[in-house]
Amino acid sequence: MSTSSFTLGPALLFCPADRPDRFTKAAERSDGVILDLEDAVANRASAREALVAHPLDPGRTVVRVNGVASGELEEDLSAVRAAGYHTVMLAKMSTPEDVQHLDDLQVLALCETARGVLAAPEIAAEPSVVGLMWGAEDLMVSLGGTSSRFSISTGGVAAPYRPVARHARSRVLLAARAFGKAAIDAVHVDIADMIGLRAEAEDAVASGYTATACIHPDQVPAVRDAYRPTTEAVARARRVLEEASGAGVHRVDDRMIDAPMLAQARAVLDRAEQLGDAD
């Protein structure tokens, strides 16, 4: 399958594939649902059966399948094709060769091991890959580490990622965007921490991520709000484009405005149009 853009987002919601009672609700409450055949299910055989028996809109659905080394991938792919889906998230990718037999599918590459993160540019270059996502906790397992973050800070808000996790987050983003592919930020595992989730999602969109993955429906509004430009940001972007429309360098509100700043302003307006009215 030739590469096409992956535009689902900004809030992608994981849903266990062995819980078909949640499929429709997950799809209705998110910008795209990720039906999970990997970590979230206890019985993968029943999950595959549910996947086929309870189809959703293929255009708004991704199926996370087990990695190449799992021994489960071929059965997962058979279920995906039988259900009529065409986009998969391939877990624990480590090399470009992992996707070279999947040319009939669109692949979101999950770079969540040390090898996968280091190979992110080569993986992003594969034609069947339409986007990259990173994962903090599996990365730490592959490194022999014990925690992706520093200790929980006062007030219960999740502490910042450790430097190695921040490096992986940046490397996967750079690889994806260098090849014009979507970039999906990792899940925020502390479901109650809406402040930390909002802050990370705001950083994600400002840095160039196109979507953030969620593990609970309550996280979806926070992600959407973070990706939606504020009224002030939209007004400033319009003013920049109106007052600095010609070639060369301009001055708007005591800030230098040149071609990159104009492009950023257009991106703000495009995102505001995509996500509806600003706050």
PDB file of C-alpha atoms in Angstrom:
ATOM      1  CA  MET A   1       0.000   0.000   0.000  1.00  0.00           C
ATOM      2  CA  SER A   2       1.404   3.394  -0.889  1.00  0.00           C
ATOM      3  CA  THR A   3       2.010   5.756   1.989  1.00  0.00           C
ATOM      4  CA  SER A   4      -0.804   8.176   2.752  1.00  0.00           C
ATOM      5  CA  SER A   5      -1.141  10.677   5.543  1.00  0.00           C
ATOM      6  CA  PHE A   6      -2.446   9.672   8.947  1.00  0.00           C
ATOM      7  CA  THR A   7      -4.715  12.460  10.169  1.00  0.00           C
ATOM      8  CA  LEU A   8      -6.592  10.992  13.135  1.00  0.00           C
ATOM      9  CA  GLY A   9      -6.269  13.013  16.300  1.00  0.00           C
ATOM     10  CA  PRO A  10      -5.495  14.824  18.389  1.00  0.00           C
ATOM     11  CA  ALA A  11      -6.881  12.407  21.006  1.00  0.00           C
ATOM     12  CA  LEU A  12      -6.463   8.706  20.222  1.00  0.00           C
ATOM     13  CA  LEU A  13      -8.038   6.351  22.766  1.00  0.00           C
ATOM     14  CA  PHE A  14      -6.848   2.827  23.514  1.00  0.00           C
ATOM     15  CA  CYS A  15      -9.558   0.209  24.047  1.00  0.00           C
ATOM     16  CA  PRO A  16      -8.961  -3.476  24.878  1.00  0.00           C
ATOM     17  CA  ALA A  17      -9.974  -5.618  21.913  1.00  0.00           C
ATOM     18  CA  ASP A  18     -11.539  -8.182  24.238  1.00  0.00           C
ATOM     19  CA  ARG A  19     -14.082  -5.598  25.452  1.00  0.00           C
ATOM     20  CA  PRO A  20     -16.435  -5.171  22.473  1.00  0.00           C
ATOM     21  CA  ASP A  21     -18.966  -3.561  24.821  1.00  0.00           C
ATOM     22  CA  ARG A  22     -16.633  -0.557  24.919  1.00  0.00           C
ATOM     23  CA  PHE A  23     -15.833  -0.302  21.201  1.00  0.00           C
ATOM     24  CA  THR A  24     -18.592   2.090  20.161  1.00  0.00           C
ATOM     25  CA  LYS A  25     -18.262   4.289  23.233  1.00  0.00           C
ATOM     26  CA  ALA A  26     -14.518   4.576  22.735  1.00  0.00           C
ATOM     27  CA  ALA A  27     -15.006   5.560  19.098  1.00  0.00           C
ATOM     28  CA  GLU A  28     -17.669   8.126  19.981  1.00  0.00           C
ATOM     29  CA  ARG A  29     -15.597   9.736  22.741  1.00  0.00           C
ATOM     30  CA  SER A  30     -12.310  10.105  20.852  1.00  0.00           C
ATOM     31  CA  ASP A  31     -10.858  11.308  17.565  1.00  0.00           C
ATOM     32  CA  GLY A  32      -9.751   7.770  16.766  1.00  0.00           C
ATOM     33  CA  VAL A  33      -9.814   4.467  18.636  1.00  0.00           C
ATOM     34  CA  ILE A  34      -6.890   2.054  19.009  1.00  0.00           C
ATOM     35  CA  LEU A  35      -8.235  -1.462  19.521  1.00  0.00           C
ATOM     36  CA  ASP A  36      -5.540  -3.243  21.479  1.00  0.00           C
ATOM     37  CA  LEU A  37      -4.529  -6.855  20.841  1.00  0.00           C
ATOM     38  CA  GLU A  38      -1.336  -6.520  22.873  1.00  0.00           C
ATOM     39  CA  ASP A  39      -0.810  -5.433  26.483  1.00  0.00           C
ATOM     40  CA  ALA A  40      -4.416  -4.639  27.411  1.00  0.00           C
ATOM     41  CA  VAL A  41      -5.893  -8.111  26.799  1.00  0.00           C
ATOM     42  CA  ALA A  42      -5.689 -11.305  28.829  1.00  0.00           C
ATOM     43  CA  ASN A  43      -7.042 -13.680  26.164  1.00  0.00           C
ATOM     44  CA  ARG A  44      -5.807 -12.765  22.708  1.00  0.00           C
ATOM     45  CA  ALA A  45      -7.808 -15.449  20.925  1.00  0.00           C
ATOM     46  CA  SER A  46     -11.091 -14.056  22.230  1.00  0.00           C
ATOM     47  CA  ALA A  47      -9.878 -10.532  21.497  1.00  0.00           C
ATOM     48  CA  ARG A  48      -9.288 -11.439  17.848  1.00  0.00           C
ATOM     49  CA  GLU A  49     -12.757 -12.973  17.636  1.00  0.00           C
ATOM     50  CA  ALA A  50     -14.318  -9.821  19.086  1.00  0.00           C
ATOM     51  CA  LEU A  51     -12.339  -7.681  16.665  1.00  0.00           C
ATOM     52  CA  VAL A  52     -13.889  -9.489  13.707  1.00  0.00           C
ATOM     53  CA  ALA A  53     -17.386  -9.786  15.177  1.00  0.00           C
ATOM     54  CA  HIS A  54     -17.780  -6.117  16.172  1.00  0.00           C
ATOM     55  CA  PRO A  55     -16.308  -3.924  13.420  1.00  0.00           C
ATOM     56  CA  LEU A  56     -15.966  -0.171  13.682  1.00  0.00           C
ATOM     57  CA  ASP A  57     -15.378   2.455  10.978  1.00  0.00           C
ATOM     58  CA  PRO A  58     -12.005   1.487   9.428  1.00  0.00           C
ATOM     59  CA  GLY A  59     -11.284   5.135   8.720  1.00  0.00           C
ATOM     60  CA  ARG A  60     -11.283   5.983  12.420  1.00  0.00           C
ATOM     61  CA  THR A  61      -9.800   2.790  13.826  1.00  0.00           C
ATOM     62  CA  VAL A  62      -6.281   1.504  14.457  1.00  0.00           C
ATOM     63  CA  VAL A  63      -5.488  -1.991  15.724  1.00  0.00           C
ATOM     64  CA  ARG A  64      -2.433  -2.431  17.914  1.00  0.00           C
ATOM     65  CA  VAL A  65      -0.902  -5.786  17.043  1.00  0.00           C
ATOM     66  CA  ASN A  66       1.804  -7.760  18.795  1.00  0.00           C
ATOM     67  CA  GLY A  67       5.424  -7.370  17.778  1.00  0.00           C
ATOM     68  CA  VAL A  68       7.340  -9.483  15.294  1.00  0.00           C
ATOM     69  CA  ALA A  69       9.089 -11.490  18.008  1.00  0.00           C
ATOM     70  CA  SER A  70       5.900 -12.273  19.933  1.00  0.00           C
ATOM     71  CA  GLY A  71       4.705 -15.263  17.911  1.00  0.00           C
ATOM     72  CA  GLU A  72       1.256 -13.638  17.828  1.00  0.00           C
ATOM     73  CA  LEU A  73       1.604 -11.274  14.893  1.00  0.00           C
ATOM     74  CA  GLU A  74       0.374 -13.442  12.036  1.00  0.00           C
ATOM     75  CA  GLU A  75      -2.821 -14.371  13.865  1.00  0.00           C
ATOM     76  CA  ASP A  76      -3.345 -10.723  14.753  1.00  0.00           C
ATOM     77  CA  LEU A  77      -2.940  -9.677  11.124  1.00  0.00           C
ATOM     78  CA  SER A  78      -5.375 -12.335   9.952  1.00  0.00           C
ATOM     79  CA  ALA A  79      -7.984 -10.925  12.323  1.00  0.00           C
ATOM     80  CA  VAL A  80      -7.234  -7.353  11.229  1.00  0.00           C
ATOM     81  CA  ARG A  81      -7.737  -8.217   7.569  1.00  0.00           C
ATOM     82  CA  ALA A  82     -10.867 -10.272   8.265  1.00  0.00           C
ATOM     83  CA  ALA A  83     -12.350  -7.304  10.147  1.00  0.00           C
ATOM     84  CA  GLY A  84     -11.645  -4.974   7.223  1.00  0.00           C
ATOM     85  CA  TYR A  85      -9.174  -2.694   8.994  1.00  0.00           C
ATOM     86  CA  HIS A  86      -6.242  -1.193   7.122  1.00  0.00           C
ATOM     87  CA  THR A  87      -4.218   0.614   9.804  1.00  0.00           C
ATOM     88  CA  VAL A  88      -2.214  -1.201  12.468  1.00  0.00           C
ATOM     89  CA  MET A  89       0.056  -0.075  15.270  1.00  0.00           C
ATOM     90  CA  LEU A  90       2.981  -2.498  15.349  1.00  0.00           C
ATOM     91  CA  ALA A  91       4.269  -2.939  18.895  1.00  0.00           C
ATOM     92  CA  LYS A  92       7.932  -3.059  19.861  1.00  0.00           C
ATOM     93  CA  MET A  93       9.352  -2.276  16.438  1.00  0.00           C
ATOM     94  CA  SER A  94      13.115  -2.635  16.287  1.00  0.00           C
ATOM     95  CA  THR A  95      14.132  -2.518  12.605  1.00  0.00           C
ATOM     96  CA  PRO A  96      12.703  -1.374   9.259  1.00  0.00           C
ATOM     97  CA  GLU A  97      12.492  -5.033   8.241  1.00  0.00           C
ATOM     98  CA  ASP A  98       9.666  -5.492  10.756  1.00  0.00           C
ATOM     99  CA  VAL A  99       7.223  -3.774   8.383  1.00  0.00           C
ATOM    100  CA  GLN A 100       8.522  -4.803   4.990  1.00  0.00           C
ATOM    101  CA  HIS A 101       5.989  -7.645   4.711  1.00  0.00           C
ATOM    102  CA  LEU A 102       3.050  -5.363   5.543  1.00  0.00           C
ATOM    103  CA  ASP A 103       2.756  -3.466   2.275  1.00  0.00           C
ATOM    104  CA  ASP A 104      -1.031  -3.998   2.170  1.00  0.00           C
ATOM    105  CA  LEU A 105      -1.478  -2.092   5.445  1.00  0.00           C
ATOM    106  CA  GLN A 106      -0.731   1.345   6.870  1.00  0.00           C
ATOM    107  CA  VAL A 107       1.552   1.059   9.873  1.00  0.00           C
ATOM    108  CA  LEU A 108       1.965   3.207  12.951  1.00  0.00           C
ATOM    109  CA  ALA A 109       5.373   2.171  14.239  1.00  0.00           C
ATOM    110  CA  LEU A 110       5.586   1.918  18.024  1.00  0.00           C
ATOM    111  CA  CYS A 111       9.206   2.672  18.918  1.00  0.00           C
ATOM    112  CA  GLU A 112       9.280   1.590  22.553  1.00  0.00           C
ATOM    113  CA  THR A 113      12.581  -0.244  22.923  1.00  0.00           C
ATOM    114  CA  ALA A 114      16.164   0.971  22.783  1.00  0.00           C
ATOM    115  CA  ARG A 115      16.612  -0.609  19.356  1.00  0.00           C
ATOM    116  CA  GLY A 116      13.379   0.837  18.063  1.00  0.00           C
ATOM    117  CA  VAL A 117      14.216   4.355  19.199  1.00  0.00           C
ATOM    118  CA  LEU A 118      17.681   4.198  17.654  1.00  0.00           C
ATOM    119  CA  ALA A 119      16.212   2.877  14.394  1.00  0.00           C
ATOM    120  CA  ALA A 120      13.396   5.451  14.297  1.00  0.00           C
ATOM    121  CA  PRO A 121      14.717   7.359  11.238  1.00  0.00           C
ATOM    122  CA  GLU A 122      15.100   4.184   9.180  1.00  0.00           C
ATOM    123  CA  ILE A 123      11.665   2.985  10.298  1.00  0.00           C
ATOM    124  CA  ALA A 124      10.070   6.325   9.407  1.00  0.00           C
ATOM    125  CA  ALA A 125      11.504   6.067   5.898  1.00  0.00           C
ATOM    126  CA  GLU A 126       9.554   2.882   5.150  1.00  0.00           C
ATOM    127  CA  PRO A 127       6.721   3.536   2.639  1.00  0.00           C
ATOM    128  CA  SER A 128       4.116   1.582   4.611  1.00  0.00           C
ATOM    129  CA  VAL A 129       4.803   3.578   7.796  1.00  0.00           C
ATOM    130  CA  VAL A 130       2.368   6.485   8.177  1.00  0.00           C
ATOM    131  CA  GLY A 131       3.342   7.518  11.691  1.00  0.00           C
ATOM    132  CA  LEU A 132       5.528   6.868  14.718  1.00  0.00           C
ATOM    133  CA  MET A 133       4.683   6.646  18.403  1.00  0.00           C
ATOM    134  CA  TRP A 134       6.999   6.187  21.346  1.00  0.00           C
ATOM    135  CA  GLY A 135       6.405   4.442  24.678  1.00  0.00           C
ATOM    136  CA  ALA A 136       8.150   5.283  27.929  1.00  0.00           C
ATOM    137  CA  GLU A 137       7.532   2.252  30.113  1.00  0.00           C
ATOM    138  CA  ASP A 138       8.525  -0.484  27.648  1.00  0.00           C
ATOM    139  CA  LEU A 139      11.564   1.616  26.797  1.00  0.00           C
ATOM    140  CA  MET A 140      12.667   1.504  30.418  1.00  0.00           C
ATOM    141  CA  VAL A 141      12.193  -2.278  30.466  1.00  0.00           C
ATOM    142  CA  SER A 142      14.429  -2.631  27.409  1.00  0.00           C
ATOM    143  CA  LEU A 143      17.061  -0.496  29.126  1.00  0.00           C
ATOM    144  CA  GLY A 144      16.911  -2.417  32.381  1.00  0.00           C
ATOM    145  CA  GLY A 145      15.604   0.691  34.119  1.00  0.00           C
ATOM    146  CA  THR A 146      12.927   0.991  36.764  1.00  0.00           C
ATOM    147  CA  SER A 147      11.173   4.315  36.175  1.00  0.00           C
ATOM    148  CA  SER A 148      10.662   6.642  33.220  1.00  0.00           C
ATOM    149  CA  ARG A 149      10.096   9.629  35.502  1.00  0.00           C
ATOM    150  CA  PHE A 150      11.615  11.233  38.541  1.00  0.00           C
ATOM    151  CA  SER A 151       9.758  10.790  41.848  1.00  0.00           C
ATOM    152  CA  ILE A 152       6.165  12.017  42.041  1.00  0.00           C
ATOM    153  CA  SER A 153       6.220  15.679  42.972  1.00  0.00           C
ATOM    154  CA  THR A 154       4.234  17.440  45.681  1.00  0.00           C
ATOM    155  CA  GLY A 155       0.519  17.600  44.947  1.00  0.00           C
ATOM    156  CA  GLY A 156       0.343  14.309  43.096  1.00  0.00           C
ATOM    157  CA  VAL A 157       1.252  15.734  39.680  1.00  0.00           C
ATOM    158  CA  ALA A 158       3.491  13.384  37.705  1.00  0.00           C
ATOM    159  CA  ALA A 159       7.131  14.436  37.745  1.00  0.00           C
ATOM    160  CA  PRO A 160       9.085  15.105  34.529  1.00  0.00           C
ATOM    161  CA  TYR A 161      10.484  12.331  32.372  1.00  0.00           C
ATOM    162  CA  ARG A 162      14.066  11.276  32.969  1.00  0.00           C
ATOM    163  CA  PRO A 163      16.573  12.520  30.361  1.00  0.00           C
ATOM    164  CA  VAL A 164      16.723   9.208  28.492  1.00  0.00           C
ATOM    165  CA  ALA A 165      12.939   9.192  28.080  1.00  0.00           C
ATOM    166  CA  ARG A 166      12.969  12.816  26.894  1.00  0.00           C
ATOM    167  CA  HIS A 167      15.666  11.887  24.395  1.00  0.00           C
ATOM    168  CA  ALA A 168      13.514   9.046  23.028  1.00  0.00           C
ATOM    169  CA  ARG A 169      10.497  11.342  22.802  1.00  0.00           C
ATOM    170  CA  SER A 170      12.488  13.894  20.817  1.00  0.00           C
ATOM    171  CA  ARG A 171      14.192  11.354  18.571  1.00  0.00           C
ATOM    172  CA  VAL A 172      10.927   9.692  17.556  1.00  0.00           C
ATOM    173  CA  LEU A 173       9.338  13.086  16.879  1.00  0.00           C
ATOM    174  CA  LEU A 174      12.286  14.221  14.753  1.00  0.00           C
ATOM    175  CA  ALA A 175      12.315  10.968  12.772  1.00  0.00           C
ATOM    176  CA  ALA A 176       8.603  11.066  12.072  1.00  0.00           C
ATOM    177  CA  ARG A 177       8.418  14.685  11.003  1.00  0.00           C
ATOM    178  CA  ALA A 178      11.629  14.470   8.949  1.00  0.00           C
ATOM    179  CA  PHE A 179       9.816  12.028   6.673  1.00  0.00           C
ATOM    180  CA  GLY A 180       6.451  13.806   6.773  1.00  0.00           C
ATOM    181  CA  LYS A 181       4.828  11.163   8.968  1.00  0.00           C
ATOM    182  CA  ALA A 182       2.457  11.602  11.903  1.00  0.00           C
ATOM    183  CA  ALA A 183       3.959  11.705  15.405  1.00  0.00           C
ATOM    184  CA  ILE A 184       1.954  10.363  18.359  1.00  0.00           C
ATOM    185  CA  ASP A 185       2.959  11.178  21.911  1.00  0.00           C
ATOM    186  CA  ALA A 186       2.996   8.477  24.595  1.00  0.00           C
ATOM    187  CA  VAL A 187       0.182   7.806  27.044  1.00  0.00           C
ATOM    188  CA  HIS A 188       0.072   9.556  30.410  1.00  0.00           C
ATOM    189  CA  VAL A 189      -0.313   6.624  32.780  1.00  0.00           C
ATOM    190  CA  ASP A 190      -1.487   8.650  35.802  1.00  0.00           C
ATOM    191  CA  ILE A 191      -5.179   8.867  34.921  1.00  0.00           C
ATOM    192  CA  ALA A 192      -6.005  11.287  37.744  1.00  0.00           C
ATOM    193  CA  ASP A 193      -3.250  13.734  36.794  1.00  0.00           C
ATOM    194  CA  MET A 194      -5.111  16.040  34.424  1.00  0.00           C
ATOM    195  CA  ILE A 195      -2.748  18.941  35.123  1.00  0.00           C
ATOM    196  CA  GLY A 196       0.291  16.941  34.074  1.00  0.00           C
ATOM    197  CA  LEU A 197      -1.522  15.504  31.060  1.00  0.00           C
ATOM    198  CA  ARG A 198      -2.574  18.955  29.888  1.00  0.00           C
ATOM    199  CA  ALA A 199       0.964  20.302  30.289  1.00  0.00           C
ATOM    200  CA  GLU A 200       2.489  17.409  28.342  1.00  0.00           C
ATOM    201  CA  ALA A 201      -0.119  17.664  25.586  1.00  0.00           C
ATOM    202  CA  GLU A 202       0.497  21.407  25.265  1.00  0.00           C
ATOM    203  CA  ASP A 203       4.209  20.711  24.948  1.00  0.00           C
ATOM    204  CA  ALA A 204       3.514  17.953  22.431  1.00  0.00           C
ATOM    205  CA  VAL A 205       1.560  20.118  20.018  1.00  0.00           C
ATOM    206  CA  ALA A 206       3.957  23.053  20.407  1.00  0.00           C
ATOM    207  CA  SER A 207       6.833  20.710  19.565  1.00  0.00           C
ATOM    208  CA  GLY A 208       5.190  19.226  16.482  1.00  0.00           C
ATOM    209  CA  TYR A 209       3.353  16.116  17.651  1.00  0.00           C
ATOM    210  CA  THR A 210       0.152  15.511  15.716  1.00  0.00           C
ATOM    211  CA  ALA A 211      -1.697  13.454  18.335  1.00  0.00           C
ATOM    212  CA  THR A 212      -1.511  12.129  21.885  1.00  0.00           C
ATOM    213  CA  ALA A 213      -2.601   8.651  22.933  1.00  0.00           C
ATOM    214  CA  CYS A 214      -5.013   8.240  25.852  1.00  0.00           C
ATOM    215  CA  ILE A 215      -5.769   5.272  28.096  1.00  0.00           C
ATOM    216  CA  HIS A 216      -9.014   6.581  29.612  1.00  0.00           C
ATOM    217  CA  PRO A 217     -11.953   8.514  28.111  1.00  0.00           C
ATOM    218  CA  ASP A 218     -11.578  11.227  30.762  1.00  0.00           C
ATOM    219  CA  GLN A 219      -8.205  12.125  29.254  1.00  0.00           C
ATOM    220  CA  VAL A 220      -9.666  12.952  25.838  1.00  0.00           C
ATOM    221  CA  PRO A 221     -11.088  16.427  26.648  1.00  0.00           C
ATOM    222  CA  ALA A 222      -7.813  17.515  28.255  1.00  0.00           C
ATOM    223  CA  VAL A 223      -5.850  16.504  25.171  1.00  0.00           C
ATOM    224  CA  ARG A 224      -8.304  18.175  22.809  1.00  0.00           C
ATOM    225  CA  ASP A 225      -8.198  21.393  24.840  1.00  0.00           C
ATOM    226  CA  ALA A 226      -4.399  21.361  24.819  1.00  0.00           C
ATOM    227  CA  TYR A 227      -4.215  20.961  21.044  1.00  0.00           C
ATOM    228  CA  ARG A 228      -6.905  23.574  20.350  1.00  0.00           C
ATOM    229  CA  PRO A 229      -5.377  27.062  19.998  1.00  0.00           C
ATOM    230  CA  THR A 230      -6.646  29.667  22.431  1.00  0.00           C
ATOM    231  CA  THR A 231      -8.548  32.726  21.310  1.00  0.00           C
ATOM    232  CA  GLU A 232      -5.443  34.812  21.987  1.00  0.00           C
ATOM    233  CA  ALA A 233      -3.232  32.528  19.896  1.00  0.00           C
ATOM    234  CA  VAL A 234      -5.661  32.637  16.985  1.00  0.00           C
ATOM    235  CA  ALA A 235      -5.963  36.422  17.148  1.00  0.00           C
ATOM    236  CA  ARG A 236      -2.192  36.846  17.226  1.00  0.00           C
ATOM    237  CA  ALA A 237      -1.714  34.449  14.293  1.00  0.00           C
ATOM    238  CA  ARG A 238      -4.219  36.420  12.223  1.00  0.00           C
ATOM    239  CA  ARG A 239      -2.538  39.702  13.102  1.00  0.00           C
ATOM    240  CA  VAL A 240       0.868  38.344  12.174  1.00  0.00           C
ATOM    241  CA  LEU A 241      -0.380  37.167   8.789  1.00  0.00           C
ATOM    242  CA  GLU A 242      -2.182  40.469   8.147  1.00  0.00           C
ATOM    243  CA  GLU A 243       0.680  42.769   9.168  1.00  0.00           C
ATOM    244  CA  ALA A 244       3.601  40.752   7.819  1.00  0.00           C
ATOM    245  CA  SER A 245       2.231  39.503   4.535  1.00  0.00           C
ATOM    246  CA  GLY A 246       5.052  40.658   2.285  1.00  0.00           C
ATOM    247  CA  ALA A 247       8.505  39.219   1.743  1.00  0.00           C
ATOM    248  CA  GLY A 248      11.370  39.892   4.123  1.00  0.00           C
ATOM    249  CA  VAL A 249      11.456  40.625   7.842  1.00  0.00           C
ATOM    250  CA  HIS A 250       8.638  42.433   9.666  1.00  0.00           C
ATOM    251  CA  ARG A 251       7.962  43.732  13.165  1.00  0.00           C
ATOM    252  CA  VAL A 252       4.724  42.825  14.947  1.00  0.00           C
ATOM    253  CA  ASP A 253       4.280  43.679  18.644  1.00  0.00           C
ATOM    254  CA  ASP A 254       8.035  44.165  19.034  1.00  0.00           C
ATOM    255  CA  ARG A 255       8.789  40.714  17.667  1.00  0.00           C
ATOM    256  CA  MET A 256      10.698  39.929  14.520  1.00  0.00           C
ATOM    257  CA  ILE A 257       8.497  38.077  12.029  1.00  0.00           C
ATOM    258  CA  ASP A 258      10.012  36.246   9.079  1.00  0.00           C
ATOM    259  CA  ALA A 259       9.085  33.244   6.958  1.00  0.00           C
ATOM    260  CA  PRO A 260       9.289  30.591   9.727  1.00  0.00           C
ATOM    261  CA  MET A 261       7.106  32.708  12.028  1.00  0.00           C
ATOM    262  CA  LEU A 262       4.559  33.133   9.247  1.00  0.00           C
ATOM    263  CA  ALA A 263       4.471  29.376   8.745  1.00  0.00           C
ATOM    264  CA  GLN A 264       3.891  28.876  12.476  1.00  0.00           C
ATOM    265  CA  ALA A 265       1.011  31.353  12.392  1.00  0.00           C
ATOM    266  CA  ARG A 266      -0.587  29.499   9.506  1.00  0.00           C
ATOM    267  CA  ALA A 267      -0.226  26.235  11.439  1.00  0.00           C
ATOM    268  CA  VAL A 268      -2.097  27.755  14.391  1.00  0.00           C
ATOM    269  CA  LEU A 269      -4.986  28.809  12.167  1.00  0.00           C
ATOM    270  CA  ASP A 270      -5.062  25.439  10.427  1.00  0.00           C
ATOM    271  CA  ARG A 271      -5.275  23.684  13.786  1.00  0.00           C
ATOM    272  CA  ALA A 272      -7.999  26.040  14.992  1.00  0.00           C
ATOM    273  CA  GLU A 273     -10.021  25.277  11.875  1.00  0.00           C
ATOM    274  CA  GLN A 274      -9.502  21.547  12.280  1.00  0.00           C
ATOM    275  CA  LEU A 275     -10.522  21.474  15.956  1.00  0.00           C
ATOM    276  CA  GLY A 276     -13.286  24.053  15.879  1.00  0.00           C
ATOM    277  CA  ASP A 277     -13.592  27.371  17.614  1.00  0.00           C
ATOM    278  CA  ALA A 278     -10.811  28.386  19.960  1.00  0.00           C
ATOM    279  CA  ASP A 279     -11.422  28.710  23.703  1.00  0.00           C
TER     280      ASP A 279
END
